PDB file of C-alpha atoms in Angstrom:
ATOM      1  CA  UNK A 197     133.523 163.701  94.342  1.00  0.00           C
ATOM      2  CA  UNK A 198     136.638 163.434  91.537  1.00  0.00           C
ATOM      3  CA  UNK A 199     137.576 160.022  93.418  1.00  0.00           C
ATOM      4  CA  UNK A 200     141.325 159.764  93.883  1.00  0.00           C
ATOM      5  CA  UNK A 201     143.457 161.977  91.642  1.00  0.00           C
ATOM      6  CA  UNK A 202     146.935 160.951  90.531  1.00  0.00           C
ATOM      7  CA  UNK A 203     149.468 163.219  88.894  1.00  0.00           C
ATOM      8  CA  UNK A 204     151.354 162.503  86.313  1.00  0.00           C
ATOM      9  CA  UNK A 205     149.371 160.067  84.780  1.00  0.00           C
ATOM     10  CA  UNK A 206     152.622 158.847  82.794  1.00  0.00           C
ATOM     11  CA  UNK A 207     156.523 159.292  83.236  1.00  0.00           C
ATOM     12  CA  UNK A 208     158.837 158.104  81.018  1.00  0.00           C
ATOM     13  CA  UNK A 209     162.780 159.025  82.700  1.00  0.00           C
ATOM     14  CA  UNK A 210     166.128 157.575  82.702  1.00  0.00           C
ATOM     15  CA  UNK A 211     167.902 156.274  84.947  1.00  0.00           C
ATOM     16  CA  UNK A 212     169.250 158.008  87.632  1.00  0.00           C
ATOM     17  CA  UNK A 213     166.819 160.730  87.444  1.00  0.00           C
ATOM     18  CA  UNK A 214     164.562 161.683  90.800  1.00  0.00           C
ATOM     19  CA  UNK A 215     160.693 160.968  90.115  1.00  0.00           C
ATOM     20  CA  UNK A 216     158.055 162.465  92.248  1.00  0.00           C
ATOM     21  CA  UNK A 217     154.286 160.874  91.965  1.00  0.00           C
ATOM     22  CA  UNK A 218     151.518 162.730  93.458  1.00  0.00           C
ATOM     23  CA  UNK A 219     148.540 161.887  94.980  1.00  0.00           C
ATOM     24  CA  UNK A 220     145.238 163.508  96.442  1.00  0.00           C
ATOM     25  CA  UNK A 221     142.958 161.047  98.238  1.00  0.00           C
ATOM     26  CA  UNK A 222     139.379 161.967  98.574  1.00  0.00           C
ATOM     27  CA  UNK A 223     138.514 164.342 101.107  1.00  0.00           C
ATOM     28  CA  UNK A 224     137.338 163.019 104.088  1.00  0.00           C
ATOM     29  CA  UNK A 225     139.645 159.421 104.203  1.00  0.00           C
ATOM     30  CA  UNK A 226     141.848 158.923 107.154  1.00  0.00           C
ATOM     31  CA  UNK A 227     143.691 156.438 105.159  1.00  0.00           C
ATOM     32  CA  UNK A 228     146.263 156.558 102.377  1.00  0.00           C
ATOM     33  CA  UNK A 229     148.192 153.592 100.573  1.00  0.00           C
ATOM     34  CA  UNK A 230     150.763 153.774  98.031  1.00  0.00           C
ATOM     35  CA  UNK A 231     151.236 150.127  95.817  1.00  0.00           C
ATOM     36  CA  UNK A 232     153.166 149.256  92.990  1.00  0.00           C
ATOM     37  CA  UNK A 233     152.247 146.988  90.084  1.00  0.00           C
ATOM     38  CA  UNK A 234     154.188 144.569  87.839  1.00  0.00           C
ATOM     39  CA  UNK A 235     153.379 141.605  86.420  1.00  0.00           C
ATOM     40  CA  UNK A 236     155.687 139.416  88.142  1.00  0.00           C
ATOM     41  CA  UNK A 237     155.195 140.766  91.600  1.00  0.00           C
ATOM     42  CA  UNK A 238     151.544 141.966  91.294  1.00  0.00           C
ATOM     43  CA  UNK A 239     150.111 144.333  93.568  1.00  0.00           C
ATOM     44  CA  UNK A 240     152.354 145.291  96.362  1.00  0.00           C
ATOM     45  CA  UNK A 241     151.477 147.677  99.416  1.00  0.00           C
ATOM     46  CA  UNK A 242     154.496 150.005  99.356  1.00  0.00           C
ATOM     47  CA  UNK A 243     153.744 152.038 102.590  1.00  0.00           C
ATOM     48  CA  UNK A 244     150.486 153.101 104.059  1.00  0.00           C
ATOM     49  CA  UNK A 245     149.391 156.499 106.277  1.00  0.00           C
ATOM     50  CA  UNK A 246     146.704 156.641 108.906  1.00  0.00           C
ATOM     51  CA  UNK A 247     145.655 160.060 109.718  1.00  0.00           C
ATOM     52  CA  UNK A 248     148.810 161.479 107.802  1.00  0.00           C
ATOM     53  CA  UNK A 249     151.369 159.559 109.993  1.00  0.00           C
ATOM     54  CA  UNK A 250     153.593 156.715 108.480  1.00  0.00           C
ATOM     55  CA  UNK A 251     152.144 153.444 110.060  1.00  0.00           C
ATOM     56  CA  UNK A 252     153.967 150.365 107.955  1.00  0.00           C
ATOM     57  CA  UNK A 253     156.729 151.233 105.473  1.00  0.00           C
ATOM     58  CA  UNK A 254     157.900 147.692 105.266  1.00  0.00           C
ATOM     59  CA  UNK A 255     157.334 147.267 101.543  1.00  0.00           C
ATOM     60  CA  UNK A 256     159.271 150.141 100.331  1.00  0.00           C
ATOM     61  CA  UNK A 257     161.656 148.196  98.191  1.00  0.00           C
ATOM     62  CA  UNK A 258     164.841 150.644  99.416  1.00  0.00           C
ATOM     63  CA  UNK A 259     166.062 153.781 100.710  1.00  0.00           C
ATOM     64  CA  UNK A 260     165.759 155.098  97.476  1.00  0.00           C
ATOM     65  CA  UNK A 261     162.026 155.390  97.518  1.00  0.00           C
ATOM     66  CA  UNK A 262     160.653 157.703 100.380  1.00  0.00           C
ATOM     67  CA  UNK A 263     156.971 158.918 100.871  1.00  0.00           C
ATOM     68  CA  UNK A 264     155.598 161.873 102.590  1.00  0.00           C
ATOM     69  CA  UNK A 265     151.491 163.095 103.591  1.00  0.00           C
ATOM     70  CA  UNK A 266     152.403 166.582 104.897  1.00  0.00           C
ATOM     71  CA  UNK A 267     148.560 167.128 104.908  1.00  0.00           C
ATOM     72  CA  UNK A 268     145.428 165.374 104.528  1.00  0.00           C
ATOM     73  CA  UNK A 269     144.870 165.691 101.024  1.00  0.00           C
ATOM     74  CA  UNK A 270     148.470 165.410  99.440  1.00  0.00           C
ATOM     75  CA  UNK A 271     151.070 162.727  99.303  1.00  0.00           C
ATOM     76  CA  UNK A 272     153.508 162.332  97.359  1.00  0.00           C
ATOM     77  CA  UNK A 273     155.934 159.094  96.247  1.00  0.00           C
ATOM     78  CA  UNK A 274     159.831 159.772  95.416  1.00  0.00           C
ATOM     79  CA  UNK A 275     162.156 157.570  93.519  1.00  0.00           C
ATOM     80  CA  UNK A 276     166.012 158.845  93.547  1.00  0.00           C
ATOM     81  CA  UNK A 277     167.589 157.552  92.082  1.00  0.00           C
ATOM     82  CA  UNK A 278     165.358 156.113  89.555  1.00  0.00           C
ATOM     83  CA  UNK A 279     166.307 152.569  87.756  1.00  0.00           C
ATOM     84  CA  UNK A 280     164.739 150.671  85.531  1.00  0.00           C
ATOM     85  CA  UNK A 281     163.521 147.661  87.521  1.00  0.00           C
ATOM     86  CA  UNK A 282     161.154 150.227  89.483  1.00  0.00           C
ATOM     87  CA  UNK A 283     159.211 150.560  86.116  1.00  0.00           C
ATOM     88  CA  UNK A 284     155.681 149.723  87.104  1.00  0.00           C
ATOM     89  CA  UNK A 285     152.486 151.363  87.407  1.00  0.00           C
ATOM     90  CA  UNK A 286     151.699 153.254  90.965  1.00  0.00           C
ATOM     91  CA  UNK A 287     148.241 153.326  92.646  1.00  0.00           C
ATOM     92  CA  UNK A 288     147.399 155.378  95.295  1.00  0.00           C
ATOM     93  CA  UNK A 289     144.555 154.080  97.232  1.00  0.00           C
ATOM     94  CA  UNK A 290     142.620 155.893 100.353  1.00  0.00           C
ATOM     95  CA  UNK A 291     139.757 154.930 102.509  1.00  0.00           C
ATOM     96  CA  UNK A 292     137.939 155.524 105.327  1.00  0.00           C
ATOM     97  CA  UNK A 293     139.948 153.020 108.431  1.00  0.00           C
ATOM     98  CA  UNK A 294     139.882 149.786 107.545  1.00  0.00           C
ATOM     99  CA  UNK A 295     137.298 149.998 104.563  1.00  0.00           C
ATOM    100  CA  UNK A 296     136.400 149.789 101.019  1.00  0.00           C
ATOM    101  CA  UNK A 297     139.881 151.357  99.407  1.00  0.00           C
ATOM    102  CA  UNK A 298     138.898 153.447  96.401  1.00  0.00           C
ATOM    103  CA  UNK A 299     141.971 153.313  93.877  1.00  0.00           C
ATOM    104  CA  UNK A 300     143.266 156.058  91.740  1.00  0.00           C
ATOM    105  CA  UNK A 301     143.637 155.519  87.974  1.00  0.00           C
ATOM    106  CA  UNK A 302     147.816 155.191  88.828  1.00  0.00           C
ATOM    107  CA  UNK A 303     150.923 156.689  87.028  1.00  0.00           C
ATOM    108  CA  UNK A 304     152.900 154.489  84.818  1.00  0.00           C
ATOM    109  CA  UNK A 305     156.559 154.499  85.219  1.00  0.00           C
ATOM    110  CA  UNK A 306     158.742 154.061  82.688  1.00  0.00           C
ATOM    111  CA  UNK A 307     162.579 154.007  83.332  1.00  0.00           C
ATOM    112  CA  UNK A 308     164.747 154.144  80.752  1.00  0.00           C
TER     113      UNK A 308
ATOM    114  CA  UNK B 123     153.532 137.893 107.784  1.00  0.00           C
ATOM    115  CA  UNK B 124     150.034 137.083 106.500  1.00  0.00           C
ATOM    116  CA  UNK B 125     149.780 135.958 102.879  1.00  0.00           C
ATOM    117  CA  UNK B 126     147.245 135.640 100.500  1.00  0.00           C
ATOM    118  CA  UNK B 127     147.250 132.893  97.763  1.00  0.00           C
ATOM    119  CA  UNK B 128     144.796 133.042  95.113  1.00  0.00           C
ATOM    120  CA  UNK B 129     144.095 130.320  92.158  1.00  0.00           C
ATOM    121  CA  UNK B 130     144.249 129.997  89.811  1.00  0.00           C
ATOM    122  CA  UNK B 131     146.418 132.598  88.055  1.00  0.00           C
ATOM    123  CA  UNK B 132     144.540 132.490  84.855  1.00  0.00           C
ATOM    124  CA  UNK B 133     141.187 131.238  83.155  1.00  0.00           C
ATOM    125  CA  UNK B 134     139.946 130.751  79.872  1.00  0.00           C
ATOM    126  CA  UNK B 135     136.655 130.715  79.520  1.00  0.00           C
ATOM    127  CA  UNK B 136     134.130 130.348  76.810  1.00  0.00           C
ATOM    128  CA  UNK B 137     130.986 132.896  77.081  1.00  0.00           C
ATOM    129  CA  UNK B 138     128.229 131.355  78.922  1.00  0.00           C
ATOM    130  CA  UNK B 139     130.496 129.274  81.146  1.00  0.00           C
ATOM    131  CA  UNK B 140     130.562 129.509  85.039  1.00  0.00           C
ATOM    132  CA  UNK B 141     133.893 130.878  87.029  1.00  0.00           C
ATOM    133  CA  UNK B 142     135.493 130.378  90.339  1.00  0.00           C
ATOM    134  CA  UNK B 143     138.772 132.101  91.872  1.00  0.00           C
ATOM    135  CA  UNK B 144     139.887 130.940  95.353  1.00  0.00           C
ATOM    136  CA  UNK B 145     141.673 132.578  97.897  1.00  0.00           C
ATOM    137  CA  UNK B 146     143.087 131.394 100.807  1.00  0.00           C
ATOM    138  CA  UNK B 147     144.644 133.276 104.079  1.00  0.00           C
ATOM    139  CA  UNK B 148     147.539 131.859 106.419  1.00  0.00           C
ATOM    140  CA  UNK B 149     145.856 133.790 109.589  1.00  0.00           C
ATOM    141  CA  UNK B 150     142.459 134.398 110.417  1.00  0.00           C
ATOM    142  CA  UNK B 151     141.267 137.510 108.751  1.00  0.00           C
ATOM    143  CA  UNK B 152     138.446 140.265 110.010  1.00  0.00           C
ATOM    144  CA  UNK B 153     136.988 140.603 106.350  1.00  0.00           C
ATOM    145  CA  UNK B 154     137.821 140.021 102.665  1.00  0.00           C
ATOM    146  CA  UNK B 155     137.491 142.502 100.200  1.00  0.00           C
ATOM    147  CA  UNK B 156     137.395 141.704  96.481  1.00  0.00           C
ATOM    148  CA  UNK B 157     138.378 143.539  93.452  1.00  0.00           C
ATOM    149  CA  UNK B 158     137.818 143.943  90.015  1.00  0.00           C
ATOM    150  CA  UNK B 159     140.755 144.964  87.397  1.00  0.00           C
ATOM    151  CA  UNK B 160     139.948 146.101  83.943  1.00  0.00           C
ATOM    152  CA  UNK B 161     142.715 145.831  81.416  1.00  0.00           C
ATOM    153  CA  UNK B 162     144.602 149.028  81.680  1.00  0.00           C
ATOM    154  CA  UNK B 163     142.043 150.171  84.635  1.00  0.00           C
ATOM    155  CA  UNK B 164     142.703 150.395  88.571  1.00  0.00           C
ATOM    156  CA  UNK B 165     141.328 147.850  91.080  1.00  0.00           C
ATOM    157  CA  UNK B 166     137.550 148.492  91.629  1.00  0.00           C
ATOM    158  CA  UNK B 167     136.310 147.447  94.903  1.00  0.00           C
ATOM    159  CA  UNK B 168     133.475 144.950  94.660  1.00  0.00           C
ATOM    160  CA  UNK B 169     132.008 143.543  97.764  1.00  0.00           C
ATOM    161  CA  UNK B 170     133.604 142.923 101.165  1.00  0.00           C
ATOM    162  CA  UNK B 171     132.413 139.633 103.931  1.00  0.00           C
ATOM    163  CA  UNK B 172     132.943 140.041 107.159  1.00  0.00           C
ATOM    164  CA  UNK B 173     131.126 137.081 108.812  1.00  0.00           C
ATOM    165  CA  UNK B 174     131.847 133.462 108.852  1.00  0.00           C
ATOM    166  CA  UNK B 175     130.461 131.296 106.609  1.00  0.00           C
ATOM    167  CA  UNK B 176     128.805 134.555 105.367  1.00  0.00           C
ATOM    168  CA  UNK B 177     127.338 135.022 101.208  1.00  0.00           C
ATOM    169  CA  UNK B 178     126.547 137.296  99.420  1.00  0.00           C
ATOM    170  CA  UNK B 179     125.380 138.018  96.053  1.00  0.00           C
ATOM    171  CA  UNK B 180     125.455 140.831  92.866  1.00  0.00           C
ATOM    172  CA  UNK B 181     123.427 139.519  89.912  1.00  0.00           C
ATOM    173  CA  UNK B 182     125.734 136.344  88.271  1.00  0.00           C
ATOM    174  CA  UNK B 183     128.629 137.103  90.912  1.00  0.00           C
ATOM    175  CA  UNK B 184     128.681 135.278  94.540  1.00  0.00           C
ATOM    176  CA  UNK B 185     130.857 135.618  97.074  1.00  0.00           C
ATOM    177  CA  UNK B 186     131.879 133.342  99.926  1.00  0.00           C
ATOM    178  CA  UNK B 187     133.613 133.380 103.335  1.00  0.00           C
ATOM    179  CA  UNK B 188     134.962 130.796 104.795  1.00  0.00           C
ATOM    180  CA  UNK B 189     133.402 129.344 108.118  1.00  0.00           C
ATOM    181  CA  UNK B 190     137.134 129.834 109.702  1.00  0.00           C
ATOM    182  CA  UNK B 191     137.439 132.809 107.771  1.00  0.00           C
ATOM    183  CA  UNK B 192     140.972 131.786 106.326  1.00  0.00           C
ATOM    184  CA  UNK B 193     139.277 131.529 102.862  1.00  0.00           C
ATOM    185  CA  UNK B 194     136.725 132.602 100.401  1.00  0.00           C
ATOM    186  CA  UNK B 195     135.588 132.386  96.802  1.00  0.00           C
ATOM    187  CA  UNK B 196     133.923 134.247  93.992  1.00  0.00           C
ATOM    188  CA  UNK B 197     132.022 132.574  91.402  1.00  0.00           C
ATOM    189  CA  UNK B 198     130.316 134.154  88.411  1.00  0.00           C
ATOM    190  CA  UNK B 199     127.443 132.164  86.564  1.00  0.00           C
ATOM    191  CA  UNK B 200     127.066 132.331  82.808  1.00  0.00           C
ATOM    192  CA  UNK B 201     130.266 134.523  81.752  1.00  0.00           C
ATOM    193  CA  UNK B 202     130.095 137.507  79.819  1.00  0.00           C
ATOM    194  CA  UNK B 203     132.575 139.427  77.949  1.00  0.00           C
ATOM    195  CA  UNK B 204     132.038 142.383  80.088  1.00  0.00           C
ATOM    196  CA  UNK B 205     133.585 139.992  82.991  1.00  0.00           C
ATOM    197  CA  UNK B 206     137.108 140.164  81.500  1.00  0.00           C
ATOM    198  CA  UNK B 207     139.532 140.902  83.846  1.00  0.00           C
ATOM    199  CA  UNK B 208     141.423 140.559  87.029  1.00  0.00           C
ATOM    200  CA  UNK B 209     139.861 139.655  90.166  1.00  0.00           C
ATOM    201  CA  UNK B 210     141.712 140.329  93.633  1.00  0.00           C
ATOM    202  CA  UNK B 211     141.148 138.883  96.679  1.00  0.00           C
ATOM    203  CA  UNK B 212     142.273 141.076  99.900  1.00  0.00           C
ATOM    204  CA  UNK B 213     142.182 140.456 103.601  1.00  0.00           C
ATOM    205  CA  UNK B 214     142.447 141.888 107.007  1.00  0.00           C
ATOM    206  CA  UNK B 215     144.030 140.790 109.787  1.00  0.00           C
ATOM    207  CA  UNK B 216     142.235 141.478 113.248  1.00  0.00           C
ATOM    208  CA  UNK B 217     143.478 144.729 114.374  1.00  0.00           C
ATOM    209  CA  UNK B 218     145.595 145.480 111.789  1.00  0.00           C
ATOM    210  CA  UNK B 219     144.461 148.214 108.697  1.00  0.00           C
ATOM    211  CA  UNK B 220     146.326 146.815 105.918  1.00  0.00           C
ATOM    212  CA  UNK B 221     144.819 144.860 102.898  1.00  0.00           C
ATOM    213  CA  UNK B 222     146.790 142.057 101.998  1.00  0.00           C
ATOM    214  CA  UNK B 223     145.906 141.187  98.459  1.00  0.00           C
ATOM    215  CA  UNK B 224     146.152 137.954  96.585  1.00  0.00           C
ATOM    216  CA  UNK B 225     148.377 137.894  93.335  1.00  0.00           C
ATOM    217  CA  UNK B 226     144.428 137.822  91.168  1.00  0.00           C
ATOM    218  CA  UNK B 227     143.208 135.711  88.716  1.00  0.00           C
ATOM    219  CA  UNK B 228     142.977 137.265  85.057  1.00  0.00           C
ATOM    220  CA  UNK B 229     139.732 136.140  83.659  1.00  0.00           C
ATOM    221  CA  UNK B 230     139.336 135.864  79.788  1.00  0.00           C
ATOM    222  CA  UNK B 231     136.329 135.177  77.879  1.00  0.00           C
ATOM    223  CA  UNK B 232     135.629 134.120  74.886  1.00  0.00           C
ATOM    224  CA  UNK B 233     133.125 135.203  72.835  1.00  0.00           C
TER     225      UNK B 233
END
């Protein structure tokens, strides 16, 4: 199994650009999470998916950031408009219910 | 919500010494999961407790859960460079799906 693929790996942008992150969990999870990382704030759970539904969006900083898991092996993470303060490196995470999570290798993203 | 605190934030180490992160849970939690960061890597899981009071161990590295299950530890024995990184703590809540994780502890060693 490839484990959990991320695409693009890095993004640099500036500011007020849209940014799409992509993700494709490993085949056969029911789960998907999307977290952010900074060094101040750490690891943060932005929103989670059970079985491609939306179950807890609470940590999506603001409307600007939406996700969407139109199938079970693609999600994908937007950011419009982009600023800097949402540069940070993005996991994407799946499992199998409540589980082991097995993390992908993340996108960083740089806003300029 | 439930939080997860985790001490300390960093640790020095020399090779050879012994290392111990704590994490502690404001609500009862069905299992902890732990997790190991390489610099520039993505959180690997390690081990996950589910019962109280409950240990178990990989080679230097034991974990521990709590007896209320609000807390657990991981200590490593005789550090070795190849233990440099960042250890996260996460918990469950009963019925819930969602790892909480704790903020880690970055482990350095030197050699």
């Amino acid at each position: 199994d490839a484990g959990v693929i991320q695409s693009p790996r890095h993004e640099v942008t500036e500011m007020g650009q849209e940014v799409t992150l992509r993700c494709k969990p490993i085949s056969g999870h029911n789960s998907l999470f999307w977290y952010r990382q900074t060094m101040m704030r750490g690891l943060e759970l932005l929103i989670y998916f059970n079985n491609n539904v939306p179950i807890d969006d609470s940590g999506m900083p603001e409307d600007r950031f939406s996700a969407k898991m139109p199938n079970a092996s693609f999600s994908t993470l937007k950011i419009q408009p982009s600023e800097p303060r949402d540069s940070a490196v993005y996991f994407c995470a799946s499992s199998w219910g409540p589980e082991r999570e097995f993390f992908g290798p993340g996108t960083r993203l740089t806003v300029l | 919500g439930q939080q997860v605190m985790q001490i300390p934030q960093y640790q020095h180490v020399q090779e050879g010494e012994d290392f111990t992160t704590y994490c502690n849970s404001s609500t009862t939690l069905s299992n902890i999961q732990w997790y190991k960061q390489r610099p520039g890597g993505h959180p690997v899981f390690l081990i996950q407790l589910v019962k109280s009071g409950e240990v178990k161990k990989q080679k230097r590295l034991t974990f521990q859960f709590g007896e209320a299950k609000k807390n657990s530890s991981l200590h490593i024995t005789a550090t070795q460079t190849t233990d440099v990184g960042t250890y996260f703590c996460a918990g469950i809540e009963g019925g819930s799906e969602k790892l909480v994780f704790g903020k880690g502890t970055k482990l350095t060693v030197n050699p």
